[in-house]
Short mmCIF file of C-alpha atoms and ligand atoms in Angstrom, two decimals:
data_model
loop_
_atom_site.label_atom_id
_atom_site.label_comp_id
_atom_site.label_asym_id
_atom_site.label_seq_id
_atom_site.Cartn_x
_atom_site.Cartn_y
_atom_site.Cartn_z
CA UNK A 1 11.41 17.35 10.45
CA UNK A 2 9.32 18.16 7.35
CA UNK A 3 6.05 16.50 7.45
CA UNK A 4 6.51 14.33 3.95
CA UNK A 5 9.28 13.10 6.07
CA UNK A 6 7.72 12.53 9.24
CA UNK A 7 5.25 10.15 6.89
CA UNK A 8 7.92 7.69 5.71
CA UNK A 9 8.53 4.26 7.06
CA UNK A 10 11.14 2.06 6.19
CA UNK A 11 11.12 -1.53 6.88
CA UNK A 12 13.58 -3.92 6.10
CA UNK A 13 12.02 -7.98 5.18
CA UNK A 14 9.26 -8.81 2.95
CA UNK A 15 8.00 -11.55 5.12
CA UNK A 16 4.37 -12.22 6.96
CA UNK A 17 5.83 -9.51 9.73
CA UNK A 18 7.32 -6.76 6.86
CA UNK A 19 4.41 -7.08 4.12
CA UNK A 20 1.55 -6.67 7.10
CA UNK A 21 3.14 -3.64 8.92
CA UNK A 22 3.90 -1.69 5.15
CA UNK A 23 0.34 -2.61 5.18
CA UNK A 24 -0.93 -1.37 8.39
CA UNK A 25 1.06 2.03 7.97
CA UNK A 26 0.18 2.80 4.22
CA UNK A 27 -3.75 2.77 6.18
CA UNK A 28 -2.86 5.21 8.33
CA UNK A 29 -1.85 7.25 5.83
CA UNK A 30 2.14 7.10 5.47
CA UNK A 31 4.94 6.02 2.83
CA UNK A 32 5.66 2.87 3.02
CA UNK A 33 9.22 2.16 1.02
CA UNK A 34 10.14 -2.51 2.08
CA UNK A 35 13.71 -3.42 1.89
CA UNK A 36 13.94 -7.44 1.04
CA UNK A 37 17.47 -9.18 0.59
CA UNK A 38 16.33 -11.99 -1.63
CA UNK A 39 15.95 -10.89 -5.18
CA UNK A 40 12.32 -12.87 -5.60
CA UNK A 41 9.46 -13.18 -3.07
CA UNK A 42 9.75 -16.23 -1.46
CA UNK A 43 7.65 -18.22 1.33
CA UNK A 44 9.60 -19.70 3.20
CA UNK A 45 8.37 -23.34 4.59
CA UNK A 46 5.21 -24.92 3.33
CA UNK A 47 2.00 -24.81 5.22
CA UNK A 48 0.70 -21.97 7.86
CA UNK A 49 -2.16 -22.50 10.13
CA UNK A 50 -3.39 -18.85 10.32
CA UNK A 51 -5.46 -18.35 14.01
CA UNK A 52 -8.62 -16.37 15.00
CA UNK A 53 -6.14 -13.35 16.54
CA UNK A 54 -4.63 -13.95 12.79
CA UNK A 55 -7.21 -13.69 10.72
CA UNK A 56 -9.22 -11.02 12.11
CA UNK A 57 -5.99 -8.96 11.42
CA UNK A 58 -5.50 -10.23 7.88
CA UNK A 59 -9.85 -9.42 7.36
CA UNK A 60 -9.07 -5.78 8.35
CA UNK A 61 -5.89 -4.98 6.38
CA UNK A 62 -7.46 -6.39 3.78
CA UNK A 63 -5.71 -8.71 2.75
CA UNK A 64 -8.12 -11.71 3.58
CA UNK A 65 -10.57 -12.07 0.67
CA UNK A 66 -6.92 -12.20 -1.56
CA UNK A 67 -6.38 -15.30 0.91
CA UNK A 68 -9.73 -17.11 1.02
CA UNK A 69 -9.91 -19.13 -2.35
CA UNK A 70 -7.08 -20.75 -1.25
CA UNK A 71 -6.91 -21.18 2.31
CA UNK A 72 -8.95 -24.27 3.85
CA UNK A 73 -10.76 -23.92 7.26
CA UNK A 74 -10.07 -26.90 8.95
CA UNK A 75 -12.98 -28.94 11.14
CA UNK A 76 -11.02 -29.67 13.98
CA UNK A 77 -7.68 -29.70 15.49
CA UNK A 78 -7.60 -33.17 16.39
CA UNK A 79 -4.87 -35.14 18.60
CA UNK A 80 -3.85 -38.72 17.97
CA UNK A 81 -1.44 -41.11 19.85
CA UNK A 82 1.11 -41.66 17.15
CA UNK A 83 1.39 -45.59 18.76
CA UNK A 84 -2.29 -46.66 18.75
CA UNK A 85 -3.48 -43.38 16.32
CA UNK A 86 -6.44 -43.78 19.08
CA UNK A 87 -7.90 -40.14 19.20
CA UNK A 88 -7.08 -38.14 22.35
CA UNK A 89 -8.39 -34.71 21.93
CA UNK A 90 -10.91 -32.67 19.47
CA UNK A 91 -11.31 -28.82 19.33
CA UNK A 92 -14.05 -28.32 16.93
CA UNK A 93 -12.63 -25.38 14.36
CA UNK A 94 -15.37 -24.52 11.12
CA UNK A 95 -18.14 -22.77 11.96
CA UNK A 96 -17.69 -23.23 15.20
CA UNK A 97 -14.47 -21.26 15.01
CA UNK A 98 -15.55 -18.45 13.22
CA UNK A 99 -18.76 -18.21 15.82
CA UNK A 100 -16.90 -18.29 18.86
CA UNK A 101 -13.70 -16.12 17.79
CA UNK A 102 -15.44 -14.10 15.07
CA UNK A 103 -13.06 -15.02 12.39
CA UNK A 104 -12.14 -18.25 10.92
CA UNK A 105 -9.53 -20.72 11.53
CA UNK A 106 -6.99 -21.40 7.84
CA UNK A 107 -4.63 -23.64 7.38
CA UNK A 108 -2.78 -22.06 4.07
CA UNK A 109 0.19 -22.67 2.08
CA UNK A 110 2.54 -20.08 2.86
CA UNK A 111 3.24 -18.47 -1.29
CA UNK A 112 -0.78 -18.32 -0.94
CA UNK A 113 -0.19 -16.03 2.18
CA UNK A 114 2.58 -14.26 0.80
CA UNK A 115 0.53 -13.75 -2.88
CA UNK A 116 -2.00 -12.78 -0.74
CA UNK A 117 -0.44 -9.68 1.10
CA UNK A 118 1.12 -8.95 -1.64
CA UNK A 119 -2.38 -8.55 -3.79
CA UNK A 120 -2.59 -6.40 -1.45
CA UNK A 121 0.77 -4.13 -1.36
CA UNK A 122 0.47 -3.87 -5.09
CA UNK A 123 -3.32 -1.87 -4.64
CA UNK A 124 -1.60 0.43 -2.65
CA UNK A 125 0.33 3.38 -4.09
CA UNK A 126 1.68 4.55 -1.08
CA UNK A 127 4.07 0.86 -0.74
CA UNK A 128 6.74 0.74 -2.21
CA UNK A 129 9.01 -2.93 -1.90
CA UNK A 130 12.27 -3.39 -3.30
CA UNK A 131 13.57 -6.89 -3.75
CA UNK A 132 17.39 -7.28 -4.06
CA UNK A 133 18.19 -4.76 -1.11
CA UNK A 134 19.77 -6.53 2.09
CA UNK A 135 19.35 -3.33 5.07
CA UNK A 136 22.96 -3.66 6.04
CA UNK A 137 23.80 -0.81 8.52
CA UNK A 138 23.08 2.42 10.38
CA UNK A 139 25.23 5.25 10.35
CA UNK A 140 23.03 8.65 12.14
CA UNK A 141 20.72 9.67 10.10
CA UNK A 142 20.62 7.34 7.55
CA UNK A 143 20.47 3.42 6.64
CA UNK A 144 23.04 2.08 4.17
CA UNK A 145 21.16 -0.95 1.53
CA UNK A 146 23.18 -3.21 0.15
CA UNK A 147 21.29 -3.92 -3.63
CA UNK A 148 22.12 -7.14 -4.66
CA UNK A 149 22.55 -8.33 -9.20
CA UNK A 150 25.35 -5.93 -8.82
CA UNK A 151 24.14 -2.50 -8.01
CA UNK A 152 25.84 -1.48 -5.29
CA UNK A 153 24.94 0.01 -2.09
CA UNK A 154 22.80 2.97 -1.33
CA UNK A 155 22.12 4.91 0.86
CA UNK A 156 18.95 5.92 1.97
CA UNK A 157 18.22 9.02 4.28
CA UNK A 158 16.34 7.97 7.22
CA UNK A 159 16.65 11.18 9.26
CA UNK A 160 13.35 11.56 11.57
CA UNK A 161 11.97 8.62 9.81
CA UNK A 162 10.63 5.62 11.31
CA UNK A 163 12.62 1.89 10.56
CA UNK A 164 11.05 -1.23 11.20
CA UNK A 165 13.24 -4.41 11.31
CA UNK A 166 10.99 -7.29 10.33
CA UNK A 167 13.86 -8.90 8.85
CA UNK A 168 13.26 -12.34 10.52
CA UNK A 169 15.26 -14.51 12.96
CA UNK A 170 18.91 -13.22 12.10
CA UNK A 171 17.97 -10.08 12.30
CA UNK A 172 20.62 -7.77 11.25
CA UNK A 173 18.62 -4.40 12.31
CA UNK A 174 18.78 -5.97 15.80
CA UNK A 175 22.28 -5.39 16.04
CA UNK A 176 22.07 -1.61 15.14
CA UNK A 177 21.36 -0.10 18.33
CA UNK A 178 25.23 -2.48 19.65
CA UNK A 179 23.15 -5.16 21.12
CA UNK A 180 24.75 -8.48 21.04
CA UNK A 181 21.41 -10.13 20.91
CA UNK A 182 21.59 -13.19 19.27
CA UNK A 183 18.88 -16.34 18.48
CA UNK A 184 19.36 -19.07 19.95
CA UNK A 185 19.20 -22.74 18.60
CA UNK A 186 16.33 -24.38 20.42
CA UNK A 187 17.84 -28.14 19.91
CA UNK A 188 15.05 -29.05 18.15
CA UNK A 189 14.39 -29.63 14.12
CA UNK A 190 11.34 -29.53 12.34
CA UNK A 191 11.63 -31.87 9.18
CA UNK A 192 8.39 -30.89 6.61
CA UNK A 193 7.60 -32.58 3.52
CA UNK A 194 4.20 -31.32 1.41
CA UNK A 195 2.79 -34.68 -0.50
CA UNK A 196 0.29 -34.31 -3.58
CA UNK A 197 -3.84 -35.24 -2.32
CA UNK A 198 -3.50 -38.06 -5.05
CA UNK A 199 0.38 -39.43 -4.37
CA UNK A 200 0.56 -42.26 -2.18
CA UNK A 201 1.97 -40.64 0.38
CA UNK A 202 -1.10 -38.39 0.41
CA UNK A 203 -3.59 -42.22 0.65
CA UNK A 204 -1.17 -43.44 3.04
CA UNK A 205 -2.28 -40.30 5.59
CA UNK A 206 -5.29 -40.11 4.72
CA UNK A 207 -5.71 -44.05 5.86
CA UNK A 208 -5.03 -42.76 9.38
CA UNK A 209 -5.91 -38.89 9.20
CA UNK A 210 -8.83 -36.86 8.94
CA UNK A 211 -8.04 -35.09 5.07
CA UNK A 212 -10.06 -32.12 6.50
CA UNK A 213 -8.53 -31.41 9.60
CA UNK A 214 -5.16 -30.73 11.49
CA UNK A 215 -3.94 -33.50 13.46
CA UNK A 216 -1.05 -33.66 15.57
CA UNK A 217 0.24 -36.95 16.32
CA UNK A 218 1.60 -37.28 19.87
CA UNK A 219 4.83 -39.30 20.95
CA UNK A 220 7.89 -39.07 23.75
CA UNK A 221 9.66 -36.98 22.29
CA UNK A 222 8.50 -36.19 18.88
CA UNK A 223 5.18 -34.90 16.80
CA UNK A 224 3.97 -34.50 14.06
CA UNK A 225 1.39 -31.82 12.56
CA UNK A 226 -0.54 -32.68 9.11
CA UNK A 227 -3.00 -30.29 7.50
CA UNK A 228 -4.64 -30.12 3.88
CA UNK A 229 -3.32 -26.98 2.52
CA UNK A 230 -3.60 -25.41 -1.87
CA UNK A 231 -7.63 -25.88 -1.96
CA UNK A 232 -7.02 -29.78 -0.60
CA UNK A 233 -4.46 -30.40 -3.14
CA UNK A 234 -1.73 -31.32 -0.75
CA UNK A 235 -0.86 -31.75 2.36
CA UNK A 236 1.69 -30.25 4.63
CA UNK A 237 3.38 -32.60 7.23
CA UNK A 238 5.67 -30.67 9.82
CA UNK A 239 7.55 -33.24 12.50
CA UNK A 240 9.57 -31.96 15.66
CA UNK A 241 12.42 -34.08 17.05
CA UNK A 242 15.71 -32.96 18.50
CA UNK A 243 18.76 -32.42 17.24
CA UNK A 244 21.99 -31.04 16.02
CA UNK A 245 22.19 -27.77 14.81
CA UNK A 246 22.27 -27.45 10.99
CA UNK A 247 23.11 -24.76 8.04
CA UNK A 248 20.12 -22.28 8.83
CA UNK A 249 17.08 -21.43 6.95
CA UNK A 250 14.37 -23.70 4.82
CA UNK A 251 15.74 -26.34 2.22
CA UNK A 252 18.35 -27.56 5.38
CA UNK A 253 19.69 -31.01 5.50
CA UNK A 254 19.69 -33.05 8.33
CA UNK A 255 19.85 -37.15 8.23
CA UNK A 256 16.95 -38.47 7.86
CA UNK A 257 18.11 -41.46 10.19
CA UNK A 258 17.58 -38.86 13.34
CA UNK A 259 13.73 -38.65 12.03
CA UNK A 260 13.24 -41.89 11.60
CA UNK A 261 14.44 -43.10 14.69
CA UNK A 262 12.04 -40.29 16.58
CA UNK A 263 9.22 -42.41 14.79
CA UNK A 264 10.38 -45.67 15.54
CA UNK A 265 7.96 -47.47 18.26
CA UNK A 266 4.87 -44.70 16.34
CA UNK A 267 3.08 -46.82 14.31
CA UNK A 268 3.06 -48.87 11.17
CA UNK A 269 1.26 -46.86 9.52
CA UNK A 270 2.49 -43.27 10.89
CA UNK A 271 6.47 -44.99 9.97
CA UNK A 272 4.95 -45.55 6.55
CA UNK A 273 3.83 -42.33 5.74
CA UNK A 274 7.12 -40.97 7.26
CA UNK A 275 9.09 -43.01 4.60
CA UNK A 276 6.64 -42.26 2.68
CA UNK A 277 6.64 -38.59 2.53
CA UNK A 278 10.36 -37.70 1.78
CA UNK A 279 12.67 -36.12 1.21
CA UNK A 280 11.79 -34.33 4.05
CA UNK A 281 13.58 -30.98 4.27
CA UNK A 282 14.62 -29.27 7.85
CA UNK A 283 14.63 -26.33 9.67
CA UNK A 284 16.77 -25.33 13.27
CA UNK A 285 14.15 -24.00 15.26
CA UNK A 286 15.81 -21.03 16.76
CA UNK A 287 14.78 -18.74 19.98
CA UNK A 288 15.22 -14.75 20.76
CA UNK A 289 14.90 -14.08 23.80
CA UNK A 290 11.90 -11.66 24.64
CA UNK A 291 13.28 -9.56 27.54
CA UNK A 292 15.41 -7.54 24.80
CA UNK A 293 14.68 -4.02 23.82
CA UNK A 294 12.43 -4.07 20.93
CA UNK A 295 13.19 -0.83 20.32
CA UNK A 296 16.72 -0.60 19.14
CA UNK A 297 17.18 2.68 18.84
CA UNK A 298 15.17 5.82 18.93
CA UNK A 299 13.13 5.40 15.41
CA UNK A 300 14.26 2.06 14.60
CA UNK A 301 11.46 -0.63 16.26
CA UNK A 302 11.72 -4.34 16.04
CA UNK A 303 8.75 -7.00 15.25
CA UNK A 304 7.66 -10.32 14.80
CA UNK A 305 10.60 -13.21 14.76
CA UNK A 306 13.25 -10.16 15.19
CA UNK A 307 11.79 -9.22 18.08
CA UNK A 308 10.63 -12.38 19.82
CA UNK A 309 11.05 -15.60 17.57
CA UNK A 310 9.71 -18.63 18.98
CA UNK A 311 9.50 -22.30 19.04
CA UNK A 312 6.60 -23.22 16.54
CA UNK A 313 4.49 -25.21 19.28
CA UNK A 314 1.37 -22.86 19.28
CA UNK A 315 1.76 -22.02 15.89
CA UNK A 316 1.75 -18.70 16.67
CA UNK A 317 5.39 -16.85 15.70
CA UNK A 318 3.08 -15.46 12.36
CA UNK A 319 0.43 -14.53 14.43
CA UNK A 320 2.26 -12.48 17.04
CA UNK A 321 3.61 -10.34 13.84
CA UNK A 322 0.72 -9.47 12.52
CA UNK A 323 -0.28 -8.56 15.81
CA UNK A 324 2.55 -6.60 16.94
CA UNK A 325 2.26 -5.15 13.00
CA UNK A 326 -1.14 -3.78 12.83
CA UNK A 327 -0.27 -2.36 17.25
CA UNK A 328 2.77 -0.94 16.10
CA UNK A 329 1.04 0.92 13.37
CA UNK A 330 -1.64 2.49 15.55
CA UNK A 331 0.65 3.75 18.00
CA UNK A 332 3.10 5.26 16.21
CA UNK A 333 -0.12 7.44 14.75
CA UNK A 334 -2.23 8.04 17.48
CA UNK A 335 0.56 9.83 18.98
CA UNK A 336 2.83 11.09 15.80
CA UNK A 337 4.59 13.53 17.72
CA UNK A 338 5.95 11.53 20.45
CA UNK A 339 7.51 8.71 19.04
CA UNK A 340 9.67 6.98 21.53
CA UNK A 341 6.92 7.28 24.10
CA UNK A 342 4.66 5.38 21.40
CA UNK A 343 6.81 3.39 20.59
CA UNK A 344 7.38 2.66 24.47
CA UNK A 345 4.12 2.26 24.71
CA UNK A 346 3.72 -0.05 22.11
CA UNK A 347 6.41 -2.14 23.74
CA UNK A 348 4.30 -2.27 27.05
CA UNK A 349 1.45 -3.36 25.44
CA UNK A 350 2.97 -6.43 23.51
CA UNK A 351 5.34 -7.81 26.16
CA UNK A 352 3.08 -9.89 28.31
CA UNK A 353 0.81 -11.08 25.25
CA UNK A 354 4.07 -12.34 23.52
CA UNK A 355 5.39 -14.19 26.55
CA UNK A 356 1.82 -15.53 26.92
CA UNK A 357 1.85 -16.76 23.86
CA UNK A 358 5.50 -18.18 23.88
CA UNK A 359 4.18 -19.58 27.45
CA UNK A 360 1.49 -21.71 24.83
CA UNK A 361 3.73 -23.60 22.90
CA UNK A 362 6.35 -24.49 25.77
CA UNK A 363 3.20 -26.16 27.53
CA UNK A 364 2.31 -27.56 24.59
CA UNK A 365 5.57 -28.82 23.75
CA UNK A 366 5.86 -30.43 27.30
CA UNK A 367 2.66 -31.89 26.82
CA UNK A 368 2.92 -33.53 23.49
CA UNK A 369 6.26 -34.82 24.06
CA UNK A 370 5.70 -36.24 27.51
CA UNK A 371 6.06 -39.81 27.36
CA UNK A 372 4.90 -42.72 30.56
CA UNK A 373 3.34 -41.66 32.96
CA UNK A 374 3.08 -38.00 31.89
CA UNK A 375 1.59 -38.88 28.69
CA UNK A 376 -1.14 -41.35 30.79
CA UNK A 377 -1.89 -38.29 32.72
CA UNK A 378 -2.28 -36.60 29.91
CA UNK A 379 -4.44 -38.07 27.77
CA UNK A 380 -6.80 -38.60 30.93
CA UNK A 381 -6.57 -34.98 31.45
CA UNK A 382 -7.62 -34.54 27.68
CA UNK A 383 -10.18 -37.64 28.12
CA UNK A 384 -12.00 -35.53 30.80
CA UNK A 385 -12.02 -31.92 28.62
CA UNK A 386 -14.61 -31.44 26.60
CA UNK A 387 -14.29 -30.36 23.31
CA UNK A 388 -16.31 -27.17 24.21
CA UNK A 389 -13.79 -26.03 27.55
CA UNK A 390 -10.70 -27.74 25.29
CA UNK A 391 -11.88 -24.61 22.98
CA UNK A 392 -12.56 -21.75 25.74
CA UNK A 393 -9.10 -22.90 26.84
CA UNK A 394 -8.04 -20.56 23.76
CA UNK A 395 -10.24 -17.75 23.97
CA UNK A 396 -7.68 -15.36 25.60
CA UNK A 397 -5.54 -16.57 22.11
CA UNK A 398 -8.22 -16.71 19.66
CA UNK A 399 -10.02 -14.71 20.59
CA UNK A 400 -8.09 -11.08 20.68
CA UNK A 401 -8.63 -7.52 19.99
CA UNK A 402 -6.75 -5.01 19.02
CA UNK A 403 -5.79 -2.37 22.05
CA UNK A 404 -7.92 1.00 21.28
CA UNK A 405 -4.98 3.88 20.26
CA UNK A 406 -7.75 6.13 19.37
CA UNK A 407 -6.22 4.79 15.79
CA UNK A 408 -6.86 1.17 15.09
CA UNK A 409 -10.13 0.24 13.44
C1 LIG B 501 8.14 -25.43 10.91
C2 LIG B 501 7.61 -23.82 11.37
C3 LIG B 501 6.00 -24.14 11.26
C4 LIG B 501 5.61 -22.68 12.22
N1 LIG B 501 4.22 -23.17 11.63
C5 LIG B 501 3.23 -21.41 11.85
C6 LIG B 501 1.97 -21.98 12.06
O1 LIG B 501 1.83 -22.34 12.31
N2 LIG B 501 1.51 -20.37 12.38
C7 LIG B 501 2.43 -19.12 12.50
O2 LIG B 501 1.13 -18.61 13.34
N3 LIG B 501 3.41 -19.17 12.66
C8 LIG B 501 4.69 -20.38 12.41
N4 LIG B 501 5.25 -20.58 12.77
C9 LIG B 501 6.10 -19.20 12.67
C10 LIG B 501 6.31 -17.98 11.84
O3 LIG B 501 6.75 -18.93 10.36
C11 LIG B 501 6.98 -17.29 11.62
O4 LIG B 501 6.94 -16.02 12.43
C12 LIG B 501 6.71 -15.93 11.14
O5 LIG B 501 7.23 -16.62 9.65
C13 LIG B 501 8.06 -14.97 11.23
O6 LIG B 501 7.82 -14.14 10.14
P1 LIG B 501 8.92 -12.70 9.80
O7 LIG B 501 8.36 -11.78 8.77
O8 LIG B 501 9.06 -12.19 11.27
O9 LIG B 501 10.05 -13.19 9.64
P2 LIG B 501 10.60 -13.97 8.77
O10 LIG B 501 9.40 -14.76 7.09
O11 LIG B 501 11.88 -14.69 8.49
O12 LIG B 501 10.95 -12.68 7.17
C14 LIG B 501 11.79 -11.93 6.97
C15 LIG B 501 12.29 -11.55 5.68
O13 LIG B 501 13.01 -10.71 5.74
C16 LIG B 501 14.38 -10.74 4.93
N5 LIG B 501 15.42 -10.17 5.68
C17 LIG B 501 16.23 -10.83 6.61
N6 LIG B 501 17.36 -10.08 6.69
C18 LIG B 501 16.96 -8.48 6.02
C19 LIG B 501 18.01 -7.82 5.30
N7 LIG B 501 19.04 -7.87 6.23
N8 LIG B 501 17.28 -6.62 4.70
C20 LIG B 501 16.45 -6.76 4.18
N9 LIG B 501 15.19 -8.07 4.56
C21 LIG B 501 16.13 -9.19 4.83
C22 LIG B 501 14.22 -12.62 4.96
O14 LIG B 501 14.71 -12.77 3.13
C23 LIG B 501 12.76 -12.45 4.93
O15 LIG B 501 11.96 -12.26 3.52
C24 LIG B 501 6.47 -21.57 12.15
C25 LIG B 501 7.68 -21.69 12.34
C26 LIG B 501 8.25 -23.00 12.26
C27 LIG B 501 9.63 -22.92 12.44
#
């Protein structure tokens, strides 16, 4: 393999994972081609929480400065009982987060994150993003990319190059190694709505939740997270209920009665907010078994949701994708002569971390949807635990730093 070819990386997908890994590889001197099936790069969903483990890397990748003008630094994460609206717990963020974990905790509109990543990518001449290009199959030494807009198919010679599957929970690249691994519907639906701060719904939210915090309302079998986006001009609401499987994608239609009945017996003010905030769009939550291989064959690695989509209850899916991106590029750059070994070491280093983040999400879900005596025990535990201790419980997650591969700064 000549030197030029050994410095080329192909990426399927231009989501958070794909753009982050493109920047990370370009930072290490690689030439990167990103193929994105969508004709126009649009951020899926509405809001996103970016914890310090993610923003630290975004800063390292030169993305954070592009994001900060549109992002909000919430003052705290607040848990409230959805029936009484009583505050159950508070984890201080803002300056406290920055002092404790060395990077800010941010909330943002996903479109602003996507724009910040693209702004950085645009300034890097070694990255080329190809929209309307779906990676559809791989043959020995070559990649078949189906171009949209009637341009037909294009065979991209990939011999000796690295292909990164950053193509999300319904990944095509995951199947290239002949695995039959599928994503699995979790039985839960995520409902989302974005409401202008100065609308009737915005006022209804401001009456029951702090407009400068991430507020989570807890109820048996249901919870709703609300926080400001777009510099405080709007609020992102994300509610979670059980539900039947619906069409894949961010703009699904599910019966709004499911959401209405999940909020039954919550506070009238919360029920009114849910009514006013519609129309809601629903997203079926799918997960990918993280135990399946992330190196699907020599030279093809999976990252982000393609590798290990998790439930969103710890707000860590995108953060893990960003961590994957910078670590993958670091391991590969540190061992250019041993690509397979580098991929194996990368995978080995990431697995425990990703599994721990997924477990934290599962614990959150259990605690937040608890009913009866379990909910009482939860409330008591939260009451007894001072904010400082609740923050310390998250040190392993938010204080994480990339392992030293000899290449990562
Ligand atoms: C309701 C909800 C709330 C969440 N909140 C948070 C949060 O607050 N914080 C957090 O960190 N995470 C959160 N997550 C998780 C987070 O959204 C995902 O983990 C993250 O978006 C995954 O990014 P990705 O780039 O791996 O995949 P995606 O964002 O799905 O991107 C994949 C890209 O690949 C493209 N693509 C697919 N197939 C192909 C192909 N064959 N060829 C070319 N392109 C292709 C797609 O068009 C897409 O652009 C949440 C998830 C949900 C459902």
